[in-house]
């Protein structure tokens, strides 16, 4: 039922992609005589016969539910225009690749275009840096591995122009793709910039239609590739990108949290096939296979379909089966055949059946990897190319290897093992000395190619040769070559942003030397690469490097290591711990005080001093600038100016640091100092929050755009977080919701999110979600506890005071705000005084309100925002003390600021305070309450509306002043 019958012309047109069987002659309306018909059985290739299996193809059985789910998820990705990750996991031979192949044929047959990309991670150590991603780009650009540099550049440029319409993005993306392929310079932003460019390339493709990225053998992928997949799914929004990964369970040993907590993630674990499906598979492969043989195979296969396929291949190789029109038939009695117990033993038995010369060539191929060229194999095996081609053709016939014939594949003309497990078994049959010889030959071959993209491959072969060499002079020589290759591989990995892989390469190099100087250099380099992702690891490596440099008397090395330790500590907001380390290092390296390494260390000490409010900070900043300027050390000059502004702002000076920071921005932009530029924007915005909230938001938006453009995910999370509180004040609450949605999947342990959690908690409190607000702040406290910067500790009390006040816990709110006022002076001290005064006012406690306002007025912090808060809080005290003219004058000035700057939350708070404290007989309180109610209703703040209701219940109801704007009421009021 449901079989599709077609005529001869259709059969001829489609038989390269669909398998048919004769269905006899059929009588058709309008035809005088019956016509031949054919029944469509299954899809065997893509349109035109592309991607057709050239080896034994077993029936696709037992995976209907998995295949249906895969198709449903793919169509949902296109329908919802949202990226999705499907992780297909299972042991070797379970059928991961077969499922992906069936899916590729399905997608190829759809009416709508699907943009398909596939790449495999080779099994060299932790993988070759971004190799699978490079394969996807090569295939999209129709590159061949034989293409020279000029051809590669031309094809990549044409591909980028085809898919990326924006000319500015074209240059950026083309440079990033060439860097991926080992050509050209890396982008200034390193990993973040590269990730952003690669992601944007695939996003532009996805704008044309559903786009598939299939990553095979992900268990062997380099850590950078895993990070890129995370980056792609984290950043891409509203585009149909379907990421499918195939891996063995070993992937979870490296990434236990793979996919965890991510929206649109599905883990598809392939289970062993049931016995019935295995019988069906064998019957499809060899109709008429004796039941006893089938039972033996099924019993030993443990549900692994590859076992059944390899058994059939073994029987074919032994002459027990022959191919008759695409179907295998038995020859003779099979009841007595010996079938190995395990899949590995089965493959080994097949390889043992090869002639010694053939087995030697196959083992050489296994050293090269999953796929290889004839030229490379000739170099390793010593067999002439013509003879190799004949031998390889025999391997293809016996279904040990396959030949890549797809004209779109960059590996066209290369051979590959039909299964990765076959390669592994062949490799494991080599003796250690033979492995050493073959790996060394492979290293010489790859070295001769001079291809930077293969740096990881070269390093792996030298390292493997060293591992398999006996101790002695030869092993020492190999260790030296391996270290050189591993450092080059680390350099490429670092340039492409795969920092963790760079650290792994350098760590392996460390295992091959006892020389203190070389170890110190390797430790320092590994620490530098680990700083961003794992500052704890970086700190440990820098400590070890520092000890070795001290032993060697290398003062520059000591200075660099001390600087690195401080940077790692500051990554964790622990500047106080960095200070004594830097101070000692400065003392120990006084002999090189005017050299760049020492100046950089002084600059880092100045930064740490600034962050802990050390009195020496300003003098040291000036000293750093004095030393750096003659040498034109622009990064240090920019950081020095930023540090100078920071110190001045901590001294309650506003205009000078603001001017410095505005002036440093062009320097950072001209010199490509993205990190310094973002730091300057952040500090400038922070200062402007005391003077101009809208301008502060504009600068934060600029920093957000810079972090997006450079792909700095941590910076983006930070700036989105810092935007929440000024967005709250500005009444842009819809944008806060967008920020919350954007950061929903962010790592809760990320210290960049501290201000986000605080801002979100206060926002939820204004929304009346008291429990969520409290829980959000509670979740941030472990992060706050890890920092030694008291400004971040003060954030906890800042949020807690507002949450308590909005939740009606006024005594608690006053306590939290008072606790904040007693902390060392910070950027938040004036806000603590404001909320202490407001909590007291709302409680009707004039004495405590007066004390808080007195403290607020004593704070020397310039800026219109601070000034307006001071005036409105003093106006409240004046009103309570019966000084009505002074109160109205103060309120008038504050109202003007909030209206001019369009800050509805400050305006609403002021109006609410007026409604509470003004005498009702004059009417200003009622008028203020009416306008406040309009603001809080528009914004959606139930707690503030409730506060108004409560205040009005306490007021007399005989207020007869005409309603109008509160400005009119204030302007028209007369002195008592």
PDB file of C-alpha atoms in Angstrom, residues 46 50-51 67 70 74 97-110 113-119 135-141 163 202 205 209-216 242-244 246 406 408:
ATOM      1  CA  UNK A  46      21.183  12.822  -3.756  1.00  0.00           C
ATOM      2  CA  UNK A  50      25.566  12.544  -5.903  1.00  0.00           C
ATOM      3  CA  UNK A  51      26.642  11.094  -2.570  1.00  0.00           C
ATOM      4  CA  UNK A  67      14.798   9.663  11.621  1.00  0.00           C
ATOM      5  CA  UNK A  70      15.367  14.436  13.085  1.00  0.00           C
ATOM      6  CA  UNK A  74      14.744  20.245  11.020  1.00  0.00           C
ATOM      7  CA  UNK A  97      26.866   8.349   9.986  1.00  0.00           C
ATOM      8  CA  UNK A  98      24.135   6.310   8.317  1.00  0.00           C
ATOM      9  CA  UNK A  99      21.441   8.392  10.003  1.00  0.00           C
ATOM     10  CA  UNK A 100      23.178  11.576   8.824  1.00  0.00           C
ATOM     11  CA  UNK A 101      23.492  10.182   5.279  1.00  0.00           C
ATOM     12  CA  UNK A 102      19.791   9.373   5.125  1.00  0.00           C
ATOM     13  CA  UNK A 103      19.044  12.867   6.412  1.00  0.00           C
ATOM     14  CA  UNK A 104      21.272  14.466   3.759  1.00  0.00           C
ATOM     15  CA  UNK A 105      19.421  12.585   1.009  1.00  0.00           C
ATOM     16  CA  UNK A 106      16.108  13.636   2.498  1.00  0.00           C
ATOM     17  CA  UNK A 107      17.103  17.317   2.712  1.00  0.00           C
ATOM     18  CA  UNK A 108      18.478  17.219  -0.818  1.00  0.00           C
ATOM     19  CA  UNK A 109      15.132  15.994  -2.122  1.00  0.00           C
ATOM     20  CA  UNK A 110      13.066  18.788  -0.600  1.00  0.00           C
ATOM     21  CA  UNK A 113      16.680  24.766  -0.962  1.00  0.00           C
ATOM     22  CA  UNK A 114      18.659  23.512   2.015  1.00  0.00           C
ATOM     23  CA  UNK A 115      22.200  24.818   2.354  1.00  0.00           C
ATOM     24  CA  UNK A 116      24.259  21.839   3.485  1.00  0.00           C
ATOM     25  CA  UNK A 117      27.687  21.984   5.146  1.00  0.00           C
ATOM     26  CA  UNK A 118      29.569  19.003   6.535  1.00  0.00           C
ATOM     27  CA  UNK A 119      32.946  18.660   8.175  1.00  0.00           C
ATOM     28  CA  UNK A 135      36.018  21.691   5.409  1.00  0.00           C
ATOM     29  CA  UNK A 136      32.611  23.393   5.418  1.00  0.00           C
ATOM     30  CA  UNK A 137      34.085  26.587   4.025  1.00  0.00           C
ATOM     31  CA  UNK A 138      36.087  24.697   1.376  1.00  0.00           C
ATOM     32  CA  UNK A 139      32.985  22.874   0.237  1.00  0.00           C
ATOM     33  CA  UNK A 140      30.942  26.083   0.104  1.00  0.00           C
ATOM     34  CA  UNK A 141      33.723  27.802  -1.880  1.00  0.00           C
ATOM     35  CA  UNK A 163      26.576  35.353   0.064  1.00  0.00           C
ATOM     36  CA  UNK A 202      26.817  31.231   7.973  1.00  0.00           C
ATOM     37  CA  UNK A 205      23.718  31.955   4.083  1.00  0.00           C
ATOM     38  CA  UNK A 209      17.019  29.415   3.635  1.00  0.00           C
ATOM     39  CA  UNK A 210      17.475  26.558   6.142  1.00  0.00           C
ATOM     40  CA  UNK A 211      21.172  25.896   6.683  1.00  0.00           C
ATOM     41  CA  UNK A 212      22.638  22.656   8.010  1.00  0.00           C
ATOM     42  CA  UNK A 213      26.014  22.385   9.736  1.00  0.00           C
ATOM     43  CA  UNK A 214      26.920  18.709  10.228  1.00  0.00           C
ATOM     44  CA  UNK A 215      29.936  18.097  12.467  1.00  0.00           C
ATOM     45  CA  UNK A 216      31.144  14.500  12.310  1.00  0.00           C
ATOM     46  CA  UNK A 242      20.358  23.431  12.084  1.00  0.00           C
ATOM     47  CA  UNK A 243      23.510  22.190  13.820  1.00  0.00           C
ATOM     48  CA  UNK A 244      23.862  18.423  13.894  1.00  0.00           C
ATOM     49  CA  UNK A 246      27.848  13.093  15.517  1.00  0.00           C
ATOM     50  CA  UNK A 406      31.947  14.100  -5.297  1.00  0.00           C
ATOM     51  CA  UNK A 408      31.943  19.430  -4.691  1.00  0.00           C
TER      52      UNK A 408
END
